[in-house]
mmCIF file of C-alpha atoms in Angstrom:
data_model
loop_
_atom_site.group_PDB
_atom_site.id
_atom_site.type_symbol
_atom_site.label_atom_id
_atom_site.label_comp_id
_atom_site.label_asym_id
_atom_site.label_seq_id
_atom_site.Cartn_x
_atom_site.Cartn_y
_atom_site.Cartn_z
ATOM 1 C CA MET A 1 15.442 -3.996 15.907
ATOM 2 C CA ALA A 2 19.038 -4.870 15.030
ATOM 3 C CA VAL A 3 18.697 -3.127 11.648
ATOM 4 C CA ASN A 4 17.313 0.028 13.269
ATOM 5 C CA CYS A 5 20.146 -0.016 15.786
ATOM 6 C CA LEU A 6 22.736 -0.362 13.002
ATOM 7 C CA ILE A 7 21.175 2.497 11.020
ATOM 8 C CA THR A 8 21.216 4.687 14.135
ATOM 9 C CA ILE A 9 24.891 3.918 14.785
ATOM 10 C CA ILE A 10 25.797 4.687 11.159
ATOM 11 C CA CYS A 11 23.876 7.982 11.248
ATOM 12 C CA VAL A 12 25.547 9.000 14.507
ATOM 13 C CA LEU A 13 28.995 8.163 13.102
ATOM 14 C CA VAL A 14 28.319 10.072 9.875
ATOM 15 C CA LEU A 15 27.126 13.080 11.867
ATOM 16 C CA PHE A 16 30.185 12.858 14.110
ATOM 17 C CA PHE A 17 32.614 12.804 11.171
ATOM 18 C CA VAL A 18 30.782 15.672 9.443
ATOM 19 C CA ILE A 19 31.038 17.789 12.599
ATOM 20 C CA VAL A 20 34.751 16.969 12.985
ATOM 21 C CA MET A 21 35.324 17.801 9.311
ATOM 22 C CA ILE A 22 33.570 21.169 9.569
ATOM 23 C CA ILE A 23 35.564 22.057 12.684
ATOM 24 C CA ASP A 24 38.925 20.884 11.300
ATOM 25 C CA CYS A 25 38.412 22.672 7.978
ATOM 26 C CA ASN A 26 37.979 25.940 9.835
ATOM 27 C CA ARG A 27 40.769 25.839 12.390
ATOM 28 C CA PHE A 28 44.525 25.502 12.482
ATOM 29 C CA VAL A 29 47.065 24.458 15.081
ATOM 30 C CA LYS A 30 50.652 25.528 15.620
ATOM 31 C CA ARG A 31 53.518 23.029 15.457
ATOM 32 C CA GLU A 32 57.095 23.936 16.271
ATOM 33 C CA TYR A 33 60.375 22.361 15.214
ATOM 34 C CA CYS A 34 63.985 23.075 16.126
ATOM 35 C CA CYS A 35 66.757 22.424 13.589
ATOM 36 C CA GLU A 36 70.435 22.765 14.489
ATOM 37 C CA SER A 37 73.483 22.986 12.256
ATOM 38 C CA GLY A 38 77.121 23.931 12.633
ATOM 39 C CA LYS A 39 76.810 25.783 9.323
ATOM 40 C CA LEU A 40 74.421 28.372 10.753
ATOM 41 C CA LYS A 41 75.901 31.611 12.073
ATOM 42 C CA ARG A 42 72.897 32.770 14.088
ATOM 43 C CA GLU A 43 69.481 31.763 15.400
ATOM 44 C CA GLY A 44 66.305 32.527 13.520
ATOM 45 C CA THR A 45 62.582 31.837 13.671
ATOM 46 C CA PHE A 46 60.826 31.060 10.397
ATOM 47 C CA VAL A 47 57.097 30.566 9.865
ATOM 48 C CA LEU A 48 56.172 28.047 7.154
ATOM 49 C CA LEU A 49 52.900 28.438 5.230
ATOM 50 C CA SER A 50 51.631 25.953 2.678
ATOM 51 C CA ASP A 51 48.479 24.960 0.796
ATOM 52 C CA LEU A 52 46.191 27.759 1.920
ATOM 53 C CA HIS A 53 44.157 27.281 -1.287
ATOM 54 C CA ASN A 54 42.237 30.573 -1.002
ATOM 55 C CA LYS A 55 41.078 29.706 2.519
ATOM 56 C CA SER A 56 40.208 32.640 4.780
ATOM 57 C CA PHE A 57 40.583 32.341 8.531
ATOM 58 C CA GLY A 58 38.564 35.425 9.350
ATOM 59 C CA LYS A 59 38.211 38.524 7.210
ATOM 60 C CA GLN A 60 41.400 39.008 5.166
ATOM 61 C CA ASN A 61 42.868 36.026 7.044
ATOM 62 C CA GLU A 62 43.117 38.096 10.202
ATOM 63 C CA ARG A 63 43.251 35.072 12.536
ATOM 64 C CA LEU A 64 46.142 33.592 10.599
ATOM 65 C CA PHE A 65 47.956 36.921 10.406
ATOM 66 C CA ARG A 66 47.644 37.459 14.172
ATOM 67 C CA ALA A 67 48.911 33.944 14.883
ATOM 68 C CA ILE A 68 51.958 34.641 12.712
ATOM 69 C CA GLU A 69 52.521 37.977 14.437
ATOM 70 C CA GLN A 70 52.584 36.292 17.847
ATOM 71 C CA GLU A 71 55.597 34.215 16.763
ATOM 72 C CA LYS A 72 57.644 37.328 15.914
ATOM 73 C CA PRO A 73 59.301 35.499 12.988
ATOM 74 C CA ASP A 74 62.478 36.626 11.300
ATOM 75 C CA ALA A 75 61.047 35.560 7.941
ATOM 76 C CA ILE A 76 58.173 33.716 6.256
ATOM 77 C CA LEU A 77 58.663 30.664 4.043
ATOM 78 C CA ILE A 78 55.854 29.802 1.629
ATOM 79 C CA ALA A 79 55.864 26.296 0.151
ATOM 80 C CA GLY A 80 53.261 26.831 -2.557
ATOM 81 C CA ASP A 81 49.570 26.419 -3.370
ATOM 82 C CA MET A 82 48.471 29.562 -1.582
ATOM 83 C CA TYR A 83 45.674 29.763 -4.137
ATOM 84 C CA THR A 84 43.842 27.172 -6.233
ATOM 85 C CA SER A 85 44.248 26.939 -10.005
ATOM 86 C CA SER A 86 40.642 27.641 -10.891
ATOM 87 C CA ALA A 87 39.353 29.771 -13.745
ATOM 88 C CA ARG A 88 36.493 30.811 -11.434
ATOM 89 C CA GLU A 89 38.352 31.672 -8.224
ATOM 90 C CA ASP A 90 40.189 34.958 -7.866
ATOM 91 C CA ASN A 91 43.617 34.993 -6.200
ATOM 92 C CA GLN A 92 43.829 38.683 -5.314
ATOM 93 C CA GLU A 93 42.674 38.238 -1.722
ATOM 94 C CA ILE A 94 45.593 35.842 -1.218
ATOM 95 C CA ALA A 95 47.907 38.296 -2.982
ATOM 96 C CA ALA A 96 46.757 40.980 -0.535
ATOM 97 C CA PHE A 97 47.474 38.658 2.402
ATOM 98 C CA VAL A 98 50.981 37.824 1.135
ATOM 99 C CA GLN A 99 51.566 41.520 0.438
ATOM 100 C CA ARG A 100 50.555 42.347 4.014
ATOM 101 C CA LEU A 101 53.020 39.754 5.321
ATOM 102 C CA ALA A 102 55.771 41.223 3.148
ATOM 103 C CA GLU A 103 55.187 44.644 4.695
ATOM 104 C CA ARG A 104 56.220 43.179 8.057
ATOM 105 C CA TYR A 105 58.633 40.339 7.281
ATOM 106 C CA PRO A 106 60.977 39.048 4.575
ATOM 107 C CA VAL A 107 58.962 36.507 2.556
ATOM 108 C CA TYR A 108 60.470 33.703 0.455
ATOM 109 C CA TYR A 109 57.937 32.063 -1.848
ATOM 110 C CA GLY A 110 58.291 28.760 -3.715
ATOM 111 C CA ASN A 111 55.603 27.786 -6.218
ATOM 112 C CA GLY A 112 53.346 24.782 -5.790
ATOM 113 C CA ASN A 113 51.652 22.869 -8.587
ATOM 114 C CA HIS A 114 48.678 25.267 -8.571
ATOM 115 C CA GLU A 115 50.775 28.401 -9.117
ATOM 116 C CA GLN A 116 52.732 26.464 -11.714
ATOM 117 C CA LYS A 117 49.572 25.452 -13.560
ATOM 118 C CA THR A 118 48.296 29.027 -13.808
ATOM 119 C CA ARG A 119 51.739 30.140 -15.011
ATOM 120 C CA LEU A 120 52.027 27.483 -17.727
ATOM 121 C CA PHE A 121 48.485 27.728 -19.132
ATOM 122 C CA PRO A 122 47.578 31.399 -19.696
ATOM 123 C CA GLU A 123 45.133 30.296 -22.397
ATOM 124 C CA ILE A 124 43.010 28.880 -19.557
ATOM 125 C CA PHE A 125 43.845 31.180 -16.650
ATOM 126 C CA GLY A 126 44.683 34.402 -18.473
ATOM 127 C CA ASP A 127 47.083 36.718 -16.654
ATOM 128 C CA ARG A 128 46.134 35.369 -13.229
ATOM 129 C CA TYR A 129 49.673 34.253 -12.393
ATOM 130 C CA THR A 130 51.534 37.275 -13.760
ATOM 131 C CA VAL A 131 49.239 39.726 -11.945
ATOM 132 C CA PHE A 132 49.649 37.751 -8.709
ATOM 133 C CA ALA A 133 53.425 37.414 -9.076
ATOM 134 C CA ASP A 134 53.904 41.075 -10.014
ATOM 135 C CA ARG A 135 51.858 42.236 -7.041
ATOM 136 C CA ILE A 136 53.694 40.198 -4.420
ATOM 137 C CA CYS A 137 57.126 40.876 -5.934
ATOM 138 C CA GLN A 138 56.458 44.617 -5.932
ATOM 139 C CA ALA A 139 55.696 44.225 -2.219
ATOM 140 C CA GLY A 140 59.177 42.757 -1.713
ATOM 141 C CA VAL A 141 58.468 39.015 -1.798
ATOM 142 C CA ARG A 142 61.351 36.895 -3.098
ATOM 143 C CA LEU A 143 59.606 34.588 -5.579
ATOM 144 C CA LEU A 144 62.068 31.740 -6.057
ATOM 145 C CA VAL A 145 61.247 29.727 -9.172
ATOM 146 C CA ASN A 146 64.296 27.486 -9.550
ATOM 147 C CA ASP A 147 66.245 30.322 -8.028
ATOM 148 C CA LYS A 148 68.035 31.106 -4.762
ATOM 149 C CA TRP A 149 68.655 33.887 -2.273
ATOM 150 C CA TYR A 150 71.612 34.110 0.099
ATOM 151 C CA LEU A 151 71.275 35.336 3.694
ATOM 152 C CA PRO A 152 74.842 36.152 4.795
ATOM 153 C CA ASP A 153 73.887 36.792 8.435
ATOM 154 C CA TYR A 154 72.818 33.141 8.681
ATOM 155 C CA ASN A 155 75.264 31.710 6.133
ATOM 156 C CA MET A 156 72.109 30.265 4.580
ATOM 157 C CA GLU A 157 71.075 29.827 0.964
ATOM 158 C CA ILE A 158 67.312 29.624 0.377
ATOM 159 C CA TYR A 159 66.344 27.770 -2.796
ATOM 160 C CA GLY A 160 62.930 27.561 -4.416
ATOM 161 C CA LEU A 161 62.372 24.457 -6.557
ATOM 162 C CA GLU A 162 59.636 24.115 -9.161
ATOM 163 C CA VAL A 163 59.688 20.566 -10.546
ATOM 164 C CA GLY A 164 58.122 19.679 -13.897
ATOM 165 C CA ARG A 165 54.408 18.867 -13.957
ATOM 166 C CA GLU A 166 55.215 15.231 -14.740
ATOM 167 C CA TYR A 167 56.367 14.870 -11.124
ATOM 168 C CA TYR A 168 52.792 15.471 -9.976
ATOM 169 C CA HIS A 169 51.148 12.903 -12.267
ATOM 170 C CA LYS A 170 48.868 10.344 -10.637
ATOM 171 C CA PRO A 171 48.722 7.550 -9.715
ATOM 172 C CA THR A 172 52.276 6.474 -10.714
ATOM 173 C CA LYS A 173 55.242 8.313 -9.223
ATOM 174 C CA MET A 174 57.684 9.615 -11.833
ATOM 175 C CA LEU A 175 61.311 8.727 -11.110
ATOM 176 C CA MET A 176 63.694 11.655 -10.744
ATOM 177 C CA SER A 177 67.183 11.308 -12.211
ATOM 178 C CA GLU A 178 70.242 11.953 -10.059
ATOM 179 C CA ALA A 179 71.178 14.893 -12.281
ATOM 180 C CA TYR A 180 67.778 16.603 -12.185
ATOM 181 C CA MET A 181 68.269 18.705 -9.063
ATOM 182 C CA GLU A 182 71.580 20.087 -10.274
ATOM 183 C CA GLU A 183 70.043 20.863 -13.660
ATOM 184 C CA MET A 184 67.299 22.872 -11.943
ATOM 185 C CA LEU A 185 69.264 24.604 -9.185
ATOM 186 C CA GLY A 186 72.965 24.152 -9.842
ATOM 187 C CA LYS A 187 75.347 22.689 -7.264
ATOM 188 C CA ALA A 188 74.634 23.110 -3.579
ATOM 189 C CA ASP A 189 77.419 24.794 -1.603
ATOM 190 C CA GLU A 190 78.242 22.400 1.231
ATOM 191 C CA ASN A 191 79.824 25.245 3.209
ATOM 192 C CA ARG A 192 76.455 26.976 3.474
ATOM 193 C CA TYR A 193 73.230 25.909 5.167
ATOM 194 C CA ASN A 194 70.985 25.022 2.244
ATOM 195 C CA LEU A 195 67.275 25.477 2.874
ATOM 196 C CA LEU A 196 65.125 24.156 0.041
ATOM 197 C CA ILE A 197 61.504 25.140 -0.535
ATOM 198 C CA ALA A 198 60.117 22.205 -2.530
ATOM 199 C CA HIS A 199 56.342 21.801 -2.681
ATOM 200 C CA ASN A 200 56.335 18.074 -3.460
ATOM 201 C CA PRO A 201 57.793 16.031 -0.547
ATOM 202 C CA GLU A 202 57.857 12.707 -2.378
ATOM 203 C CA TYR A 203 61.350 13.396 -3.722
ATOM 204 C CA PHE A 204 62.984 14.047 -0.351
ATOM 205 C CA ASP A 205 65.672 11.431 -1.096
ATOM 206 C CA ASN A 206 66.687 13.432 -4.180
ATOM 207 C CA TYR A 207 66.645 16.716 -2.292
ATOM 208 C CA ALA A 208 68.834 15.289 0.472
ATOM 209 C CA ALA A 209 71.274 13.700 -1.995
ATOM 210 C CA TRP A 210 71.584 17.031 -3.820
ATOM 211 C CA GLY A 211 72.593 18.793 -0.595
ATOM 212 C CA ALA A 212 69.508 20.307 1.033
ATOM 213 C CA ASP A 213 70.206 20.543 4.771
ATOM 214 C CA LEU A 214 66.551 21.364 5.385
ATOM 215 C CA THR A 215 63.665 20.893 2.972
ATOM 216 C CA VAL A 216 60.274 22.485 3.653
ATOM 217 C CA SER A 217 57.317 21.016 1.773
ATOM 218 C CA GLY A 218 53.542 20.766 1.578
ATOM 219 C CA HIS A 219 51.190 19.313 -1.060
ATOM 220 C CA ILE A 220 49.949 16.234 0.871
ATOM 221 C CA HIS A 221 47.461 18.102 3.109
ATOM 222 C CA GLY A 222 48.283 15.713 5.935
ATOM 223 C CA GLY A 223 46.571 12.871 4.058
ATOM 224 C CA LEU A 224 43.102 14.512 4.330
ATOM 225 C CA MET A 225 42.088 12.283 7.246
ATOM 226 C CA ARG A 226 44.454 11.049 9.957
ATOM 227 C CA LEU A 227 44.152 7.792 11.872
ATOM 228 C CA PRO A 228 46.022 6.718 15.019
ATOM 229 C CA VAL A 229 49.276 4.852 14.220
ATOM 230 C CA LEU A 230 48.496 4.819 10.465
ATOM 231 C CA GLY A 231 48.706 8.595 9.983
ATOM 232 C CA GLY A 232 47.450 10.259 6.796
ATOM 233 C CA VAL A 233 44.969 8.249 4.741
ATOM 234 C CA ILE A 234 45.462 9.378 1.128
ATOM 235 C CA SER A 235 47.813 11.588 -0.885
ATOM 236 C CA PRO A 236 46.992 13.796 -3.912
ATOM 237 C CA ARG A 237 48.556 11.026 -6.033
ATOM 238 C CA LEU A 238 45.831 8.718 -4.647
ATOM 239 C CA CYS A 239 48.374 6.713 -2.656
ATOM 240 C CA LEU A 240 46.904 5.180 0.499
ATOM 241 C CA PHE A 241 48.702 5.869 3.789
ATOM 242 C CA PRO A 242 51.564 7.883 2.244
ATOM 243 C CA HIS A 243 54.903 7.707 4.025
ATOM 244 C CA TYR A 244 55.363 11.456 3.731
ATOM 245 C CA ASP A 245 52.160 12.797 5.261
ATOM 246 C CA GLY A 246 53.306 15.489 7.683
ATOM 247 C CA GLY A 247 55.926 16.238 10.311
ATOM 248 C CA ARG A 248 59.701 15.837 10.432
ATOM 249 C CA PHE A 249 61.673 13.326 8.356
ATOM 250 C CA THR A 250 65.420 12.658 8.227
ATOM 251 C CA LYS A 251 67.768 11.145 5.657
ATOM 252 C CA ALA A 252 71.532 10.834 6.177
ATOM 253 C CA GLY A 253 71.638 13.848 8.466
ATOM 254 C CA ARG A 254 69.369 15.943 6.219
ATOM 255 C CA GLU A 255 65.909 17.002 7.379
ATOM 256 C CA MET A 256 62.505 17.687 5.865
ATOM 257 C CA ILE A 257 59.651 19.470 7.589
ATOM 258 C CA LEU A 258 56.400 18.693 5.837
ATOM 259 C CA SER A 259 53.475 20.997 6.537
ATOM 260 C CA ARG A 260 49.983 19.525 6.621
ATOM 261 C CA GLY A 261 48.788 22.686 4.941
ATOM 262 C CA LEU A 262 46.054 25.127 5.849
ATOM 263 C CA GLY A 263 43.239 24.807 3.324
ATOM 264 C CA THR A 264 41.579 22.313 0.996
ATOM 265 C CA HIS A 265 40.668 21.966 -2.664
ATOM 266 C CA THR A 266 38.612 19.579 -4.832
ATOM 267 C CA LEU A 267 37.802 17.381 -1.806
ATOM 268 C CA PRO A 268 37.116 19.802 1.079
ATOM 269 C CA ILE A 269 38.024 17.211 3.696
ATOM 270 C CA ARG A 270 40.033 17.465 6.909
ATOM 271 C CA ILE A 271 39.212 14.885 9.580
ATOM 272 C CA PHE A 272 41.359 14.706 12.733
ATOM 273 C CA ASN A 273 43.645 16.848 10.587
ATOM 274 C CA PRO A 274 43.290 20.592 11.224
ATOM 275 C CA GLY A 275 45.262 23.129 9.247
ATOM 276 C CA GLU A 276 48.801 23.716 10.412
ATOM 277 C CA LEU A 277 50.910 26.779 11.091
ATOM 278 C CA VAL A 278 54.521 25.599 11.243
ATOM 279 C CA VAL A 279 57.181 27.452 13.221
ATOM 280 C CA ILE A 280 60.821 26.484 12.627
ATOM 281 C CA HIS A 281 63.577 27.552 14.988
ATOM 282 C CA LEU A 282 67.012 27.407 13.343
ATOM 283 C CA LYS A 283 69.964 27.308 15.721
ATOM 284 C CA PRO A 284 73.744 27.130 15.331
ATOM 285 C CA LYS A 285 75.015 23.852 16.744
ATOM 286 C CA ASN A 286 77.272 23.963 19.824
ATOM 287 C CA ARG A 287 76.897 27.703 20.227
#
């Protein structure tokens, strides 16, 4: 009797988690943040997208597009991994989605490790990256691969950082030298508001020390499953209960907003962790 009862409880729990996972893998929520700085000249609303991984929320991602439209953003920030580095999966549907966004809004795109992988290994992925990059750039997307773009109306510099692949190795975290950020991006201008698109959030200390006023990141997928108090359960580097799992973090007056992403890859798991559409309101301080 006790054994049958235990089996029943286990089956019910498994069914419950499977249902939650199916629901959470196919929905997204909106989270909003407000960031203020005396360096900013004007207000702006920016939508942050990350880790879509070829996911479609409706035909041609119509649900996601409509949700973005409702926010009336001034620009879109993309923090990488919009598609998955697979020799089998096509990325042109995602290119079409990004192209559609660029027809309505300025789009600033920073690569994630999946875009980087397809760029570095054409012998495996062919021209997948170049075709994707050419298509979105022709649509007007600013693809920032260790590059920057200045918005004079805001007094804001937007940087896109692509770290070396060694900084994604698992399970041991690679240390980043103090000079690395400057080698990749040059010196940050402290008189400007420096917004950094950096896919990997684990190096937030380095980003802040370099001079990023606001870093926007992804990569962690919210820890796949989220538990009360403990937060995200596991990171892509196989680290249990990662410190940087999602939300807002601060370091010496610098901020990072870490998206929990929108899609999945390899392990199609999201439990108590739906996809996330992030809306960032930038405001001049004391104005």
